[in-house]
Amino acid sequence: MPQKWIYIAIGAVILVAVLAVVFTSSKPQPPPATAQQPPPSTQTSATSTVTSTQAQTAAQTSACSGGVVGFVAPALIRVVKDAATKAGLGVDGIQSVGSVEGIRRIQGGAKPDVYASVDIELRPDAERTGAREVFSLGRFKLALVCRRAVELGDIPRVKLSLADPNKAPIGYRELAASWMLQQKYGVDLTGRYAALGVRYVYNGTLYIYVPSSLPNTDLTDVAPNLDATWSRLETGAVDCVYAYVPFFINKYVELKPLGKSTEYWELYEGRKGGASYNVYVFKPPYDFLNDPPISVVLVLLDPSGRPAKTLKVGRFEAFVASYTERGDCVVNALKTMNLADYGFVRTTSS
């Protein structure tokens, strides 16, 4: 009998042990303590990233404040001012300056926050003078605007205001377009420029030699930039000026197509306030939306008559260059705007 109870006791002990093992193995185990927290290095990295982002945002906010100084081609004043305003910057320091004159100021050490040009040939000059970023606004078309209706054959007799080619790209595009139209249609469009001392030489490449100082004549009034030529047109001092579509938009001139055209231009009515103008928008290749079909080289002469600067004349394409953080703010704003509203045509190479 005692032996029997011994076996029972042993069996009970074994049963309790088995139940303990089963209960322990089936009970959920807590996760390791280290899994509850990210590694210290991850925490540091995340904190560092947040701090860096906050610092960048603060720096950008700080840069995009105050007033911006700009040397801006007349046709680009409106779009650049709109971009500066969108970036939160004051616009009183934005000056209307011819593209060539503007780059000369920068080369002389007077660097602005932003420089805007209607002449893509000046882009290398902007880059060489330390531009932080250069952004293309797009291409555009050349036009002739007159206070009365004209035909191509009338142009040699009307009084024009010429934007000085030494300072404004519209001036030397006007010279080049006149030569090409004369070659095609036999109308003397270059005689007025010869009277200013301009020389054309063609040997497979068209070379246009421009004196450093151009006189006024009975038929041609020389102005420092496109703004000045437009003022002469508005006051009635001249009959016609050459301009381009973004400039009309810049001046709040409404263009209405009249459905009339020739081989070389399309006619629009331009209205601003109570004034009405005849606007002739050139067709290719005279519009300079693309590079001209012949090679054209502009040679700007110094006062002694020797070459001072040479430019290969191509398509009309505008660009904006930033020289400071404030300039970067303007460029970044331009990238978010619909530039077609300002008369620019975007292409795959713009």
Tab-separated table of C-alpha atoms in Angstrom:
chain	number	residue	atom	x	y	z
A	1	MET	CA	0.000	0.000	0.000
A	2	PRO	CA	2.719	2.608	0.864
A	3	GLN	CA	4.386	1.787	-2.460
A	4	LYS	CA	1.129	2.562	-4.278
A	5	TRP	CA	0.974	6.057	-2.746
A	6	ILE	CA	4.543	6.689	-3.763
A	7	TYR	CA	3.666	5.980	-7.416
A	8	ILE	CA	0.619	8.245	-7.187
A	9	ALA	CA	2.723	11.108	-5.757
A	10	ILE	CA	5.326	10.732	-8.484
A	11	GLY	CA	2.607	10.768	-11.146
A	12	ALA	CA	1.096	13.931	-9.693
A	13	VAL	CA	4.447	15.715	-9.757
A	14	ILE	CA	4.998	14.720	-13.383
A	15	LEU	CA	1.501	15.930	-14.354
A	16	VAL	CA	2.041	19.317	-12.676
A	17	ALA	CA	5.368	19.743	-14.476
A	18	VAL	CA	3.844	18.926	-17.866
A	19	LEU	CA	0.975	21.357	-17.333
A	20	ALA	CA	3.436	24.067	-16.319
A	21	VAL	CA	5.451	23.589	-19.525
A	22	VAL	CA	2.329	23.664	-21.725
A	23	PHE	CA	0.987	26.790	-20.008
A	24	THR	CA	4.303	28.628	-20.282
A	25	SER	CA	4.791	27.844	-24.004
A	26	SER	CA	1.265	28.938	-24.932
A	27	LYS	CA	1.461	32.282	-23.119
A	28	PRO	CA	2.231	35.287	-25.486
A	29	GLN	CA	5.772	36.601	-25.046
A	30	PRO	CA	6.397	40.332	-24.825
A	31	PRO	CA	8.518	41.779	-27.645
A	32	PRO	CA	12.143	42.532	-26.901
A	33	ALA	CA	12.655	45.823	-25.148
A	34	THR	CA	14.925	47.064	-27.948
A	35	ALA	CA	12.125	46.718	-30.511
A	36	GLN	CA	9.991	49.321	-28.763
A	37	GLN	CA	12.339	52.229	-29.643
A	38	PRO	CA	14.138	53.062	-32.890
A	39	PRO	CA	17.910	52.890	-32.813
A	40	PRO	CA	19.469	56.078	-31.434
A	41	SER	CA	21.105	56.818	-34.805
A	42	THR	CA	17.686	56.857	-36.582
A	43	GLN	CA	16.266	59.289	-34.069
A	44	THR	CA	19.226	61.610	-34.554
A	45	SER	CA	18.910	61.448	-38.360
A	46	ALA	CA	15.174	62.224	-38.305
A	47	THR	CA	15.682	65.140	-35.931
A	48	SER	CA	18.526	66.445	-38.079
A	49	THR	CA	16.387	66.254	-41.264
A	50	VAL	CA	13.505	68.174	-39.661
A	51	THR	CA	15.904	70.805	-38.337
A	52	SER	CA	17.591	71.143	-41.760
A	53	THR	CA	14.239	71.547	-43.553
A	54	GLN	CA	13.106	74.168	-41.073
A	55	ALA	CA	16.395	76.033	-41.499
A	56	GLN	CA	16.086	75.970	-45.311
A	57	THR	CA	12.502	77.248	-45.147
A	58	ALA	CA	13.529	80.026	-42.776
A	59	ALA	CA	16.446	80.969	-45.048
A	60	GLN	CA	14.190	81.067	-48.123
A	61	THR	CA	11.627	83.192	-46.290
A	62	SER	CA	14.391	85.559	-45.201
A	63	ALA	CA	15.817	85.814	-48.751
A	64	CYS	CA	12.409	86.469	-50.325
A	65	SER	CA	11.839	89.710	-48.466
A	66	GLY	CA	12.689	93.344	-48.995
A	67	GLY	CA	13.105	95.034	-52.366
A	68	VAL	CA	14.693	93.549	-55.475
A	69	VAL	CA	17.090	95.452	-57.754
A	70	GLY	CA	16.809	94.551	-61.431
A	71	PHE	CA	18.228	95.570	-64.804
A	72	VAL	CA	15.314	94.531	-67.000
A	73	ALA	CA	14.632	94.943	-70.724
A	74	PRO	CA	11.557	97.137	-71.333
A	75	ALA	CA	9.497	94.262	-72.761
A	76	LEU	CA	10.065	92.197	-69.607
A	77	ILE	CA	9.214	94.746	-66.924
A	78	ARG	CA	5.678	93.484	-66.363
A	79	VAL	CA	6.494	89.774	-66.141
A	80	VAL	CA	9.502	90.341	-63.859
A	81	LYS	CA	7.566	92.678	-61.563
A	82	ASP	CA	4.709	90.168	-61.369
A	83	ALA	CA	7.190	87.412	-60.463
A	84	ALA	CA	8.864	89.591	-57.815
A	85	THR	CA	5.495	90.455	-56.291
A	86	LYS	CA	4.536	86.778	-56.254
A	87	ALA	CA	7.820	86.046	-54.436
A	88	GLY	CA	6.982	88.671	-51.791
A	89	LEU	CA	9.543	91.242	-52.957
A	90	GLY	CA	9.277	94.970	-53.521
A	91	VAL	CA	9.616	96.136	-57.148
A	92	ASP	CA	10.692	99.785	-56.870
A	93	GLY	CA	14.307	98.828	-57.647
A	94	ILE	CA	13.469	97.212	-61.005
A	95	GLN	CA	14.813	99.476	-63.763
A	96	SER	CA	13.968	99.494	-67.472
A	97	VAL	CA	17.352	99.026	-69.155
A	98	GLY	CA	18.284	97.891	-72.673
A	99	SER	CA	19.736	94.372	-72.714
A	100	VAL	CA	23.183	95.355	-74.003
A	101	GLU	CA	23.399	98.346	-71.674
A	102	GLY	CA	22.349	96.153	-68.737
A	103	ILE	CA	25.058	93.563	-69.335
A	104	ARG	CA	27.637	96.351	-69.690
A	105	ARG	CA	26.643	97.710	-66.281
A	106	ILE	CA	27.090	94.256	-64.772
A	107	GLN	CA	30.468	93.833	-66.451
A	108	GLY	CA	31.399	97.187	-64.897
A	109	GLY	CA	30.691	95.815	-61.416
A	110	ALA	CA	27.107	97.010	-60.807
A	111	LYS	CA	25.498	93.619	-60.209
A	112	PRO	CA	21.740	93.602	-59.554
A	113	ASP	CA	19.650	90.894	-57.909
A	114	VAL	CA	18.203	89.989	-61.288
A	115	TYR	CA	18.942	90.737	-64.939
A	116	ALA	CA	16.384	90.127	-67.705
A	117	SER	CA	17.204	90.217	-71.411
A	118	VAL	CA	15.335	89.728	-74.673
A	119	ASP	CA	18.535	88.619	-76.379
A	120	ILE	CA	19.590	84.993	-75.935
A	121	GLU	CA	22.998	85.863	-77.460
A	122	LEU	CA	23.818	87.690	-74.219
A	123	ARG	CA	23.311	84.585	-72.082
A	124	PRO	CA	27.033	83.637	-72.167
A	125	ASP	CA	27.874	87.160	-70.970
A	126	ALA	CA	25.492	86.760	-68.038
A	127	GLU	CA	27.015	83.400	-67.164
A	128	ARG	CA	30.555	84.804	-67.349
A	129	THR	CA	29.639	87.624	-64.971
A	130	GLY	CA	28.685	85.155	-62.233
A	131	ALA	CA	24.951	84.499	-62.666
A	132	ARG	CA	23.763	81.930	-60.116
A	133	GLU	CA	20.976	80.656	-62.392
A	134	VAL	CA	19.692	81.441	-65.888
A	135	PHE	CA	16.080	80.681	-66.873
A	136	SER	CA	14.587	80.919	-70.395
A	137	LEU	CA	11.193	82.627	-70.610
A	138	GLY	CA	10.606	81.446	-74.202
A	139	ARG	CA	10.612	82.864	-77.724
A	140	PHE	CA	8.591	85.655	-79.362
A	141	LYS	CA	7.928	87.474	-82.648
A	142	LEU	CA	9.052	90.730	-84.224
A	143	ALA	CA	6.419	93.248	-85.313
A	144	LEU	CA	6.082	96.722	-86.830
A	145	VAL	CA	3.548	99.060	-85.205
A	146	CYS	CA	2.333	102.237	-86.886
A	147	ARG	CA	-0.089	105.060	-86.194
A	148	ARG	CA	-1.651	104.567	-89.641
A	149	ALA	CA	-2.000	101.810	-92.227
A	150	VAL	CA	1.143	101.164	-94.285
A	151	GLU	CA	2.394	98.831	-96.974
A	152	LEU	CA	5.937	97.465	-97.166
A	153	GLY	CA	6.678	99.984	-99.944
A	154	ASP	CA	5.681	102.866	-97.639
A	155	ILE	CA	8.317	102.123	-94.991
A	156	PRO	CA	11.230	103.954	-96.697
A	157	ARG	CA	9.201	107.177	-96.454
A	158	VAL	CA	7.749	106.963	-92.936
A	159	LYS	CA	9.527	108.344	-89.892
A	160	LEU	CA	10.789	105.595	-87.580
A	161	SER	CA	12.265	105.553	-84.120
A	162	LEU	CA	15.171	103.096	-83.938
A	163	ALA	CA	16.198	101.563	-80.620
A	164	ASP	CA	19.981	102.023	-80.645
A	165	PRO	CA	21.540	98.676	-81.689
A	166	ASN	CA	24.458	99.436	-79.361
A	167	LYS	CA	22.063	99.121	-76.420
A	168	ALA	CA	18.965	97.192	-77.497
A	169	PRO	CA	18.631	93.887	-79.422
A	170	ILE	CA	15.389	95.045	-81.065
A	171	GLY	CA	17.563	97.568	-82.941
A	172	TYR	CA	19.835	95.062	-84.639
A	173	ARG	CA	16.972	92.628	-85.331
A	174	GLU	CA	15.325	95.559	-87.119
A	175	LEU	CA	18.475	96.073	-89.188
A	176	ALA	CA	18.680	92.386	-90.110
A	177	ALA	CA	14.969	92.014	-90.944
A	178	SER	CA	15.116	95.117	-93.165
A	179	TRP	CA	18.034	93.695	-95.165
A	180	MET	CA	16.320	90.310	-95.643
A	181	LEU	CA	13.023	91.902	-96.702
A	182	GLN	CA	14.881	94.170	-99.123
A	183	GLN	CA	16.647	91.213	-100.731
A	184	LYS	CA	13.353	89.350	-101.159
A	185	TYR	CA	10.991	92.154	-102.218
A	186	GLY	CA	13.289	94.817	-103.680
A	187	VAL	CA	12.109	97.640	-101.401
A	188	ASP	CA	14.850	100.010	-100.177
A	189	LEU	CA	14.520	99.406	-96.440
A	190	THR	CA	18.197	99.857	-95.534
A	191	GLY	CA	18.871	103.299	-97.000
A	192	ARG	CA	17.751	105.051	-93.810
A	193	TYR	CA	20.288	103.046	-91.791
A	194	ALA	CA	23.108	103.773	-94.244
A	195	ALA	CA	22.427	107.449	-93.535
A	196	LEU	CA	23.233	106.675	-89.862
A	197	GLY	CA	26.582	105.112	-90.750
A	198	VAL	CA	25.421	101.462	-90.644
A	199	ARG	CA	27.145	99.185	-93.181
A	200	TYR	CA	26.013	95.817	-94.541
A	201	VAL	CA	28.491	93.312	-95.982
A	202	TYR	CA	27.284	89.956	-97.324
A	203	ASN	CA	29.674	87.168	-98.353
A	204	GLY	CA	27.555	84.161	-97.406
A	205	THR	CA	27.320	85.636	-93.925
A	206	LEU	CA	25.594	88.962	-93.362
A	207	TYR	CA	27.805	91.352	-91.366
A	208	ILE	CA	26.170	94.475	-89.943
A	209	TYR	CA	28.623	97.172	-88.799
A	210	VAL	CA	27.146	99.668	-86.330
A	211	PRO	CA	28.962	102.868	-85.254
A	212	SER	CA	29.177	103.559	-81.520
A	213	SER	CA	27.186	106.777	-81.961
A	214	LEU	CA	24.234	107.146	-84.315
A	215	PRO	CA	22.885	110.559	-85.392
A	216	ASN	CA	19.232	111.468	-85.822
A	217	THR	CA	17.995	112.166	-89.360
A	218	ASP	CA	14.751	113.476	-90.842
A	219	LEU	CA	13.490	109.902	-91.258
A	220	THR	CA	15.069	108.170	-88.272
A	221	ASP	CA	15.001	109.102	-84.603
A	222	VAL	CA	17.521	107.118	-82.508
A	223	ALA	CA	16.410	106.225	-78.963
A	224	PRO	CA	18.265	104.393	-76.165
A	225	ASN	CA	15.757	101.547	-75.808
A	226	LEU	CA	12.348	100.228	-76.815
A	227	ASP	CA	10.538	102.168	-74.088
A	228	ALA	CA	11.871	105.396	-75.534
A	229	THR	CA	10.858	104.524	-79.109
A	230	TRP	CA	7.351	103.677	-77.879
A	231	SER	CA	7.070	107.029	-76.133
A	232	ARG	CA	7.893	108.758	-79.415
A	233	LEU	CA	5.189	106.730	-81.162
A	234	GLU	CA	2.582	107.517	-78.487
A	235	THR	CA	3.269	111.252	-78.708
A	236	GLY	CA	3.120	111.227	-82.510
A	237	ALA	CA	6.774	112.206	-82.958
A	238	VAL	CA	7.254	109.225	-85.307
A	239	ASP	CA	4.988	107.153	-87.560
A	240	CYS	CA	6.220	103.615	-86.779
A	241	VAL	CA	8.482	101.582	-84.506
A	242	TYR	CA	9.603	97.985	-84.421
A	243	ALA	CA	8.581	96.045	-81.318
A	244	TYR	CA	7.523	92.517	-80.343
A	245	VAL	CA	4.514	90.760	-78.901
A	246	PRO	CA	5.636	90.572	-75.222
A	247	PHE	CA	6.270	94.321	-75.324
A	248	PHE	CA	2.678	95.019	-76.393
A	249	ILE	CA	1.406	92.892	-73.520
A	250	ASN	CA	3.836	94.681	-71.195
A	251	LYS	CA	2.287	97.984	-72.299
A	252	TYR	CA	-1.273	96.631	-71.905
A	253	VAL	CA	-1.938	96.910	-75.629
A	254	GLU	CA	-4.796	94.632	-76.699
A	255	LEU	CA	-4.176	92.878	-80.022
A	256	LYS	CA	-7.125	91.946	-82.245
A	257	PRO	CA	-6.445	89.912	-85.443
A	258	LEU	CA	-8.010	91.517	-88.503
A	259	GLY	CA	-7.754	88.446	-90.746
A	260	LYS	CA	-5.543	90.238	-93.264
A	261	SER	CA	-2.077	89.048	-94.199
A	262	THR	CA	0.621	89.072	-96.870
A	263	GLU	CA	3.571	86.788	-97.500
A	264	TYR	CA	5.580	88.581	-94.842
A	265	TRP	CA	3.191	89.784	-92.077
A	266	GLU	CA	-0.239	89.523	-90.441
A	267	LEU	CA	-2.279	92.592	-89.543
A	268	TYR	CA	-3.653	93.226	-86.044
A	269	GLU	CA	-5.415	96.155	-84.462
A	270	GLY	CA	-3.723	97.323	-81.296
A	271	ARG	CA	-5.698	99.251	-78.690
A	272	LYS	CA	-4.608	100.987	-75.535
A	273	GLY	CA	-7.032	103.346	-73.887
A	274	GLY	CA	-8.443	105.525	-76.621
A	275	ALA	CA	-5.487	105.025	-78.978
A	276	SER	CA	-5.522	102.621	-81.932
A	277	TYR	CA	-2.506	101.244	-83.806
A	278	ASN	CA	-1.852	99.111	-86.853
A	279	VAL	CA	0.318	96.173	-85.760
A	280	TYR	CA	2.088	94.056	-88.388
A	281	VAL	CA	3.395	90.808	-86.897
A	282	PHE	CA	6.021	89.332	-89.185
A	283	LYS	CA	5.914	85.810	-90.557
A	284	PRO	CA	8.973	83.506	-90.795
A	285	PRO	CA	11.800	84.122	-91.350
A	286	TYR	CA	11.355	87.829	-90.612
A	287	ASP	CA	9.727	87.282	-87.192
A	288	PHE	CA	12.921	85.828	-85.606
A	289	LEU	CA	10.889	83.215	-83.738
A	290	ASN	CA	13.583	80.864	-85.047
A	291	ASP	CA	17.165	81.519	-86.109
A	292	PRO	CA	17.351	83.332	-89.481
A	293	PRO	CA	17.997	81.234	-92.605
A	294	ILE	CA	21.349	82.951	-93.145
A	295	SER	CA	24.162	83.592	-90.711
A	296	VAL	CA	23.946	87.162	-89.352
A	297	VAL	CA	26.778	88.766	-87.378
A	298	LEU	CA	26.522	92.121	-85.636
A	299	VAL	CA	29.744	94.107	-85.276
A	300	LEU	CA	29.585	96.956	-82.762
A	301	LEU	CA	32.336	99.487	-83.396
A	302	ASP	CA	34.215	101.598	-80.865
A	303	PRO	CA	34.545	105.393	-81.303
A	304	SER	CA	37.664	104.889	-83.437
A	305	GLY	CA	35.751	102.613	-85.823
A	306	ARG	CA	37.363	99.351	-84.703
A	307	PRO	CA	35.298	96.288	-83.697
A	308	ALA	CA	34.433	96.417	-79.985
A	309	LYS	CA	31.981	93.513	-79.737
A	310	THR	CA	30.729	90.836	-82.114
A	311	LEU	CA	27.422	88.985	-81.765
A	312	LYS	CA	25.859	86.247	-83.849
A	313	VAL	CA	22.239	87.273	-84.329
A	314	GLY	CA	19.748	84.468	-83.812
A	315	ARG	CA	16.160	83.956	-82.706
A	316	PHE	CA	14.289	86.100	-80.229
A	317	GLU	CA	14.440	84.330	-76.869
A	318	ALA	CA	14.237	86.004	-73.481
A	319	PHE	CA	15.966	84.898	-70.302
A	320	VAL	CA	16.287	85.949	-66.684
A	321	ALA	CA	19.519	85.617	-64.685
A	322	SER	CA	19.770	85.766	-60.895
A	323	TYR	CA	22.844	87.087	-59.082
A	324	THR	CA	21.647	86.882	-55.473
A	325	GLU	CA	19.258	84.889	-53.294
A	326	ARG	CA	16.598	87.527	-53.947
A	327	GLY	CA	17.169	86.967	-57.658
A	328	ASP	CA	16.679	83.230	-57.091
A	329	CYS	CA	13.291	84.027	-55.529
A	330	VAL	CA	12.233	85.861	-58.711
A	331	VAL	CA	13.392	83.005	-60.971
A	332	ASN	CA	11.605	80.422	-58.835
A	333	ALA	CA	8.387	82.439	-59.077
A	334	LEU	CA	8.739	82.687	-62.878
A	335	LYS	CA	8.949	78.892	-63.094
A	336	THR	CA	5.439	78.620	-61.624
A	337	MET	CA	3.810	81.223	-63.928
A	338	ASN	CA	1.997	80.771	-67.254
A	339	LEU	CA	4.400	82.689	-69.474
A	340	ALA	CA	2.163	82.348	-72.551
A	341	ASP	CA	0.007	85.038	-70.916
A	342	TYR	CA	2.936	87.394	-71.423
A	343	GLY	CA	3.424	86.595	-75.122
A	344	PHE	CA	6.121	83.921	-74.897
A	345	VAL	CA	6.207	80.738	-76.962
A	346	ARG	CA	7.740	77.676	-75.295
A	347	THR	CA	9.568	75.206	-77.536
A	348	THR	CA	11.440	71.995	-76.794
A	349	SER	CA	14.726	73.890	-76.950
A	350	SER	CA	13.582	76.934	-74.960
